[in-house]
C-alpha atoms as a printed R data frame, in Angstrom:
   type eleno elety resid chain resno       x       y       z
1  ATOM     1    CA   MET     A     1 -16.438   6.649 -18.115
2  ATOM     2    CA   SER     A     2 -18.291   8.744 -15.702
3  ATOM     3    CA   ASP     A     3 -17.693   8.379 -12.071
4  ATOM     4    CA   PHE     A     4 -20.285   6.090 -11.626
5  ATOM     5    CA   ILE     A     5 -19.793   3.695 -14.298
6  ATOM     6    CA   GLY     A     6 -16.263   3.098 -12.831
7  ATOM     7    CA   ARG     A     7 -16.871   3.009  -8.856
8  ATOM     8    CA   ARG     A     8 -19.726   0.470  -9.709
9  ATOM     9    CA   LYS     A     9 -16.369  -2.049 -10.967
10 ATOM    10    CA   LEU     A    10 -15.493  -1.382  -7.422
11 ATOM    11    CA   ARG     A    11 -18.727  -3.103  -6.033
12 ATOM    12    CA   GLU     A    12 -18.794  -5.415  -8.345
13 ATOM    13    CA   SER     A    13 -15.709  -7.365  -8.387
14 ATOM    14    CA   ARG     A    14 -15.803  -7.145  -4.534
15 ATOM    15    CA   ILE     A    15 -19.311  -8.789  -4.747
16 ATOM    16    CA   LYS     A    16 -17.656 -11.313  -7.267
17 ATOM    17    CA   LYS     A    17 -14.601 -11.936  -4.676
18 ATOM    18    CA   ASN     A    18 -17.399 -12.089  -1.689
19 ATOM    19    CA   TYR     A    19 -15.994  -9.813   0.325
20 ATOM    20    CA   THR     A    20 -17.653  -7.113   2.523
21 ATOM    21    CA   GLN     A    21 -16.930  -3.291   2.655
22 ATOM    22    CA   TYR     A    22 -15.598  -4.238   6.163
23 ATOM    23    CA   TYR     A    23 -13.105  -6.895   5.172
24 ATOM    24    CA   VAL     A    24 -12.071  -4.251   2.050
25 ATOM    25    CA   ALA     A    25 -11.632  -1.279   4.610
26 ATOM    26    CA   GLU     A    26  -9.720  -3.316   6.715
27 ATOM    27    CA   ALA     A    27  -7.254  -4.973   4.509
28 ATOM    28    CA   VAL     A    28  -6.140  -0.981   2.996
29 ATOM    29    CA   GLY     A    29  -6.620   0.519   6.462
30 ATOM    30    CA   ILE     A    30  -9.401   2.523   6.106
31 ATOM    31    CA   SER     A    31 -12.903   2.785   7.642
32 ATOM    32    CA   ARG     A    32 -15.755   0.779   6.142
33 ATOM    33    CA   ASN     A    33 -17.966   4.034   6.087
34 ATOM    34    CA   PHE     A    34 -15.207   5.693   4.228
35 ATOM    35    CA   TYR     A    35 -14.998   2.908   1.465
36 ATOM    36    CA   ASN     A    36 -18.831   2.729   1.026
37 ATOM    37    CA   GLN     A    37 -18.567   7.126  -0.093
38 ATOM    38    CA   VAL     A    38 -15.364   5.775  -2.333
39 ATOM    39    CA   GLU     A    39 -17.786   2.795  -3.940
40 ATOM    40    CA   LYS     A    40 -20.712   5.621  -3.680
41 ATOM    41    CA   GLY     A    41 -18.409   7.924  -5.473
42 ATOM    42    CA   LYS     A    42 -18.639  10.480  -2.536
43 ATOM    43    CA   ARG     A    43 -14.995  10.863  -1.381
44 ATOM    44    CA   ASN     A    44 -11.925  10.055  -3.219
45 ATOM    45    CA   PRO     A    45  -9.064   7.857  -1.795
46 ATOM    46    CA   ARG     A    46  -5.314   9.027  -0.690
47 ATOM    47    CA   LEU     A    47  -3.302   7.651  -4.499
48 ATOM    48    CA   ASP     A    48  -1.847   4.665  -2.473
49 ATOM    49    CA   THR     A    49  -5.032   3.785  -0.878
50 ATOM    50    CA   ALA     A    50  -6.949   4.020  -4.320
51 ATOM    51    CA   PHE     A    51  -3.817   1.466  -5.605
52 ATOM    52    CA   LYS     A    52  -4.553  -1.280  -2.284
53 ATOM    53    CA   ILE     A    53  -7.535  -0.599  -3.298
54 ATOM    54    CA   SER     A    54  -7.263  -1.784  -6.685
55 ATOM    55    CA   ASP     A    55  -4.609  -4.665  -5.562
56 ATOM    56    CA   LEU     A    56  -7.220  -6.171  -3.604
57 ATOM    57    CA   LEU     A    57 -10.453  -6.227  -5.996
58 ATOM    58    CA   GLU     A    58  -8.042  -6.800  -9.704
59 ATOM    59    CA   VAL     A    59  -9.540  -3.534 -10.160
60 ATOM    60    CA   ASP     A    60  -7.083  -0.954 -12.230
61 ATOM    61    CA   VAL     A    61  -7.020   1.635 -11.213
62 ATOM    62    CA   ASN     A    62  -7.202   4.085 -13.477
63 ATOM    63    CA   GLU     A    63 -11.211   2.142 -14.453
64 ATOM    64    CA   TRP     A    64 -12.746   4.139 -11.216
65 ATOM    65    CA   ARG     A    65 -10.251   6.673 -10.577
């Protein structure tokens, strides 16, 4: 799976849940700017943060990381 398709799942799940990037970032303990870069595929979070994002958005970490 391409990185772009995987990261798009994060965005789609976040929007379905009516979460803002700010909400996700605050919930997992990162900045909104960093989360935005994660969603765009420009940055990779630490593994523990990736699992927090996956749990919050209910997306398998293996589908986007």
